[in-house]
Coordinates of C-alpha atoms in Angstrom, one line a residue:
X1 CA 53.4 89.8 117.5
X2 CA 50.0 90.7 118.9
X3 CA 47.5 92.0 116.5
X4 CA 46.6 95.7 117.4
X5 CA 43.0 96.2 118.7
X6 CA 40.6 97.8 116.2
X7 CA 40.2 101.5 116.4
X8 CA 36.7 103.0 117.3
X9 CA 36.6 106.1 115.1
X10 CA 33.6 107.4 117.1
X11 CA 36.0 107.9 120.0
X12 CA 39.0 110.1 119.6
X13 CA 42.4 108.8 120.8
X14 CA 45.2 111.1 121.8
X15 CA 48.8 110.1 121.1
X16 CA 51.7 112.0 122.7
X17 CA 54.9 112.6 120.7
X18 CA 58.3 113.5 122.2
X19 CA 59.1 117.2 122.3
X20 CA 62.3 116.6 120.4
X21 CA 60.4 115.2 117.3
X22 CA 62.0 116.9 114.2
X23 CA 60.1 119.6 112.5
X24 CA 58.9 119.1 108.9
X25 CA 59.9 121.4 106.1
X26 CA 57.2 124.1 105.6
X27 CA 57.6 124.0 101.8
X28 CA 57.9 120.3 101.6
X29 CA 56.4 119.6 98.2
X30 CA 56.2 123.0 96.4
X31 CA 58.6 123.7 93.6
X32 CA 59.0 127.4 92.5
X33 CA 55.8 128.8 91.3
X34 CA 52.7 130.8 92.3
X35 CA 51.6 128.4 95.0
X36 CA 55.0 128.6 96.7
X37 CA 55.1 132.4 96.4
X38 CA 51.7 132.6 98.0
X39 CA 52.6 130.3 100.9
X40 CA 55.6 132.5 101.6
X41 CA 53.3 135.5 101.7
X42 CA 51.0 133.6 104.1
X43 CA 54.0 133.0 106.3
X44 CA 54.7 136.7 106.4
X45 CA 51.1 137.5 107.4
X46 CA 51.0 134.9 110.1
X47 CA 54.4 136.0 111.6
X48 CA 53.2 139.6 111.6
X49 CA 49.7 139.1 112.9
X50 CA 50.0 136.3 115.4
X51 CA 50.8 137.1 119.0
X52 CA 54.4 137.0 120.1
X53 CA 55.4 134.3 122.6
X54 CA 54.0 130.8 123.0
X55 CA 51.2 129.8 120.5
X56 CA 48.5 127.2 120.5
X57 CA 47.9 125.8 117.0
X58 CA 45.3 123.3 115.9
X59 CA 46.0 121.5 112.6
X60 CA 42.8 120.0 111.2
X61 CA 43.8 117.0 109.1
X62 CA 47.5 117.1 109.7
X63 CA 49.7 114.7 107.8
X64 CA 53.4 114.0 108.0
X65 CA 54.5 117.5 107.0
X66 CA 53.6 121.0 108.1
X67 CA 53.1 124.1 106.0
X68 CA 54.2 126.4 108.8
X69 CA 57.6 128.1 108.9
X70 CA 60.0 126.7 111.5
X71 CA 60.1 130.0 113.5
X72 CA 56.3 129.5 114.3
X73 CA 56.6 125.8 114.9
X74 CA 59.4 126.3 117.3
X75 CA 57.3 128.4 119.6
X76 CA 54.0 126.6 119.3
X77 CA 52.1 123.7 120.9
X78 CA 50.7 121.9 117.9
X79 CA 47.6 119.7 118.2
X80 CA 46.6 117.6 115.2
X81 CA 43.3 116.0 114.6
X82 CA 43.0 113.4 111.7
X83 CA 40.5 110.6 111.0
X84 CA 43.2 108.5 109.3
X85 CA 45.1 106.3 111.7
X86 CA 48.2 106.1 109.5
X87 CA 48.3 109.9 109.1
X88 CA 48.2 110.2 112.9
X89 CA 51.0 107.6 113.3
X90 CA 53.2 109.2 110.7
X91 CA 53.0 112.7 112.1
X92 CA 56.4 113.8 113.6
X93 CA 56.0 117.4 114.5
X94 CA 52.8 117.6 116.6
X95 CA 52.9 117.8 120.4
X96 CA 49.6 115.9 120.4
X97 CA 47.9 113.9 117.7
X98 CA 44.2 113.0 118.0
X99 CA 42.4 110.3 116.0
X100 CA 39.1 112.0 115.3
X101 CA 36.9 113.7 112.7
X102 CA 37.4 117.5 112.3
X103 CA 33.7 117.9 111.4
X104 CA 32.6 116.6 114.8
X105 CA 35.5 116.9 117.2
X106 CA 35.1 120.0 119.4
X107 CA 37.7 121.7 121.6
X108 CA 36.9 124.1 124.4
X109 CA 36.0 127.6 123.2
X110 CA 38.8 130.1 122.6
X111 CA 41.6 127.5 122.9
X112 CA 43.8 128.3 119.8
X113 CA 45.6 131.2 118.2
X114 CA 45.6 129.5 114.8
X115 CA 43.7 126.8 113.0
X116 CA 45.3 125.2 109.9
X117 CA 43.2 123.4 107.4
X118 CA 45.4 122.7 104.4
X119 CA 44.3 120.5 101.5
X120 CA 41.5 119.1 103.7
X121 CA 38.2 120.9 103.2
X122 CA 37.8 119.4 99.7
X123 CA 37.6 116.0 101.3
X124 CA 34.9 116.9 103.8
X125 CA 31.2 116.2 103.2
X126 CA 30.2 118.7 106.0
X127 CA 32.5 121.7 105.5
X128 CA 30.1 124.1 107.3
X129 CA 30.3 122.0 110.5
X130 CA 34.1 121.9 110.4
X131 CA 34.4 125.7 109.9
X132 CA 32.1 126.5 112.8
X133 CA 34.1 124.1 115.0
X134 CA 37.3 125.9 113.9
X135 CA 35.8 129.4 114.6
X136 CA 34.5 128.4 118.1
X137 CA 38.0 127.0 119.0
X138 CA 39.7 130.3 118.1
X139 CA 40.5 133.1 120.5
X140 CA 39.4 136.6 119.6
X141 CA 41.6 137.8 116.8
X142 CA 42.7 134.2 116.0
X143 CA 43.1 133.0 112.5
X144 CA 42.2 130.1 110.2
X145 CA 44.6 129.3 107.3
X146 CA 42.8 127.4 104.5
X147 CA 44.6 126.0 101.4
X148 CA 42.3 124.2 99.0
X149 CA 41.8 123.4 95.3
X150 CA 39.5 125.6 93.2
X151 CA 36.6 123.5 92.0
X152 CA 36.0 125.9 89.0
X153 CA 39.5 125.4 87.7
X154 CA 40.6 122.9 85.0
X155 CA 42.2 120.6 87.6
X156 CA 39.3 121.1 90.0
X157 CA 36.8 120.0 87.3
X158 CA 38.9 117.0 86.4
X159 CA 39.3 116.0 90.0
X160 CA 35.5 116.4 90.7
X161 CA 34.3 114.4 87.8
X162 CA 36.9 111.7 87.4
X163 CA 37.0 108.4 89.4
X164 CA 39.4 108.0 92.4
X165 CA 41.4 105.4 90.5
X166 CA 42.4 108.0 88.0
X167 CA 43.6 110.3 90.8
X168 CA 45.8 107.4 92.1
X169 CA 47.1 106.8 88.5
X170 CA 48.0 110.5 88.1
X171 CA 49.9 110.6 91.4
X172 CA 51.8 107.5 90.6
X173 CA 52.6 108.0 86.9
X174 CA 52.6 111.7 86.4
X175 CA 53.7 113.0 89.8
X176 CA 56.0 110.0 90.4
X177 CA 54.7 109.2 93.9
X178 CA 55.0 105.4 94.1
X179 CA 53.1 105.0 97.3
X180 CA 50.1 107.0 96.2
X181 CA 46.8 105.5 97.2
X182 CA 48.3 103.2 99.8
X183 CA 46.9 103.4 103.4
X184 CA 47.6 106.8 104.9
X185 CA 48.9 108.2 101.6
X186 CA 47.2 110.7 99.2
X187 CA 45.2 111.1 97.1
X188 CA 42.2 110.8 99.3
X189 CA 38.5 110.7 98.1
X190 CA 37.2 114.2 97.2
X191 CA 33.7 115.6 97.9
X192 CA 33.9 119.3 96.9
X193 CA 31.2 120.6 99.2
X194 CA 29.8 123.9 97.8
X195 CA 31.6 125.9 100.4
X196 CA 34.9 124.9 98.9
X197 CA 34.1 127.4 96.1
X198 CA 35.9 130.6 97.0
X199 CA 33.0 133.1 96.8
X200 CA 30.7 130.8 98.8
X201 CA 33.5 130.3 101.4
X202 CA 34.0 134.1 101.7
X203 CA 30.2 134.7 102.1
X204 CA 29.9 132.0 104.8
X205 CA 32.9 133.3 106.7
X206 CA 31.4 136.9 106.7
X207 CA 28.1 135.6 107.9
X208 CA 29.7 133.7 110.8
X209 CA 32.0 136.3 112.4
X210 CA 35.1 135.7 110.2
X211 CA 36.8 138.3 108.1
X212 CA 39.0 137.4 105.2
X213 CA 42.4 139.1 105.5
X214 CA 44.3 137.2 102.9
X215 CA 43.0 135.7 99.6
X216 CA 45.0 134.6 96.6
X217 CA 44.2 132.2 93.8
X218 CA 47.3 130.6 92.3
X219 CA 48.3 128.3 89.5
X220 CA 48.1 124.7 90.8
X221 CA 51.5 123.4 91.8
X222 CA 50.8 120.4 89.6
X223 CA 51.6 122.6 86.5
X224 CA 55.2 123.5 87.3
X225 CA 55.6 120.0 88.6
X226 CA 54.4 118.5 85.3
X227 CA 56.6 120.9 83.3
X228 CA 59.6 119.6 85.1
X229 CA 58.7 115.9 85.1
X230 CA 56.5 115.4 82.0
X231 CA 57.2 118.3 79.6
X232 CA 55.2 116.8 76.8
X233 CA 52.1 116.2 78.9
X234 CA 52.5 119.6 80.4
X235 CA 52.7 121.3 77.0
X236 CA 49.4 119.6 76.0
X237 CA 47.7 120.6 79.2
X238 CA 48.9 124.2 78.9
X239 CA 47.7 124.3 75.3
X240 CA 44.3 123.1 76.4
X241 CA 44.1 125.6 79.2
X242 CA 45.1 128.4 76.9
X243 CA 42.2 127.5 74.5
X244 CA 39.7 127.5 77.4
X245 CA 41.0 130.8 78.7
X246 CA 40.5 132.3 75.2
X247 CA 36.8 131.4 75.1
X248 CA 35.9 132.1 78.8
X249 CA 35.3 135.6 80.2
X250 CA 38.3 137.9 80.3
X251 CA 40.4 137.5 83.4
X252 CA 39.6 133.8 83.7
X253 CA 42.6 131.4 84.1
X254 CA 41.6 127.8 84.5
X255 CA 45.2 127.0 85.6
X256 CA 44.5 128.8 88.9
X257 CA 43.7 125.5 90.5
X258 CA 44.4 126.4 94.2
X259 CA 43.9 129.1 96.7
X260 CA 45.1 130.3 100.0
X261 CA 42.8 132.1 102.5
X262 CA 43.3 133.5 105.9
X263 CA 40.2 134.2 108.0
X264 CA 40.3 136.1 111.3
X265 CA 37.8 135.9 114.1
X266 CA 36.3 139.2 114.8

């Protein structure tokens, strides 16, 4: 077998997929809980607000599964950009997958109806550049869906200040994902740029022609996942979170480790 030529990541490479590629499940890894409920609400907003007919969707950092409902995927041309060769190769639902960096890759202005950036911005050192690229690629009234961890939550703080090997251990031994950390498989290194913090993200969006039409902070899906798989560990984590909530300002819940946001271009 011939050894494949090395990839030059400075040059994006487009890979075409058959139109009949099977669609991924929109709720592929979310068991019942706040995160799943919020994603269903996001689906309702997108189905209601997006134009009828054929859609152009840009997924920034797309993996092997999509978070979109099948009714949107079935009438969309989906373009994925990802810097990881394995993620690009494993994608089964995109019409086109491009090997490139979402922070620098630029499309023509007003190309897309929707940009999806789900569990991606926490891994980017230049979130501001990526967001401006997304905005410029949107048509007027187009939307950006962002799903990300909350850096100020318990899970966010642990993720930010713990080494990457600990993340791999957690995925393998607590979440039960045996392939975690292998090429093309999460968890990926996390940067937590300041704009990942929700108030700063909202302020940046407003200053750059984007209005926030949906915002919801939710309990991290890791909590219901742990309660099902590792009830003793989950009980200890829940107890620790309850203690922190008791001493922090009223209304704080450190278990709200994720958020969903929809931004619309004015």
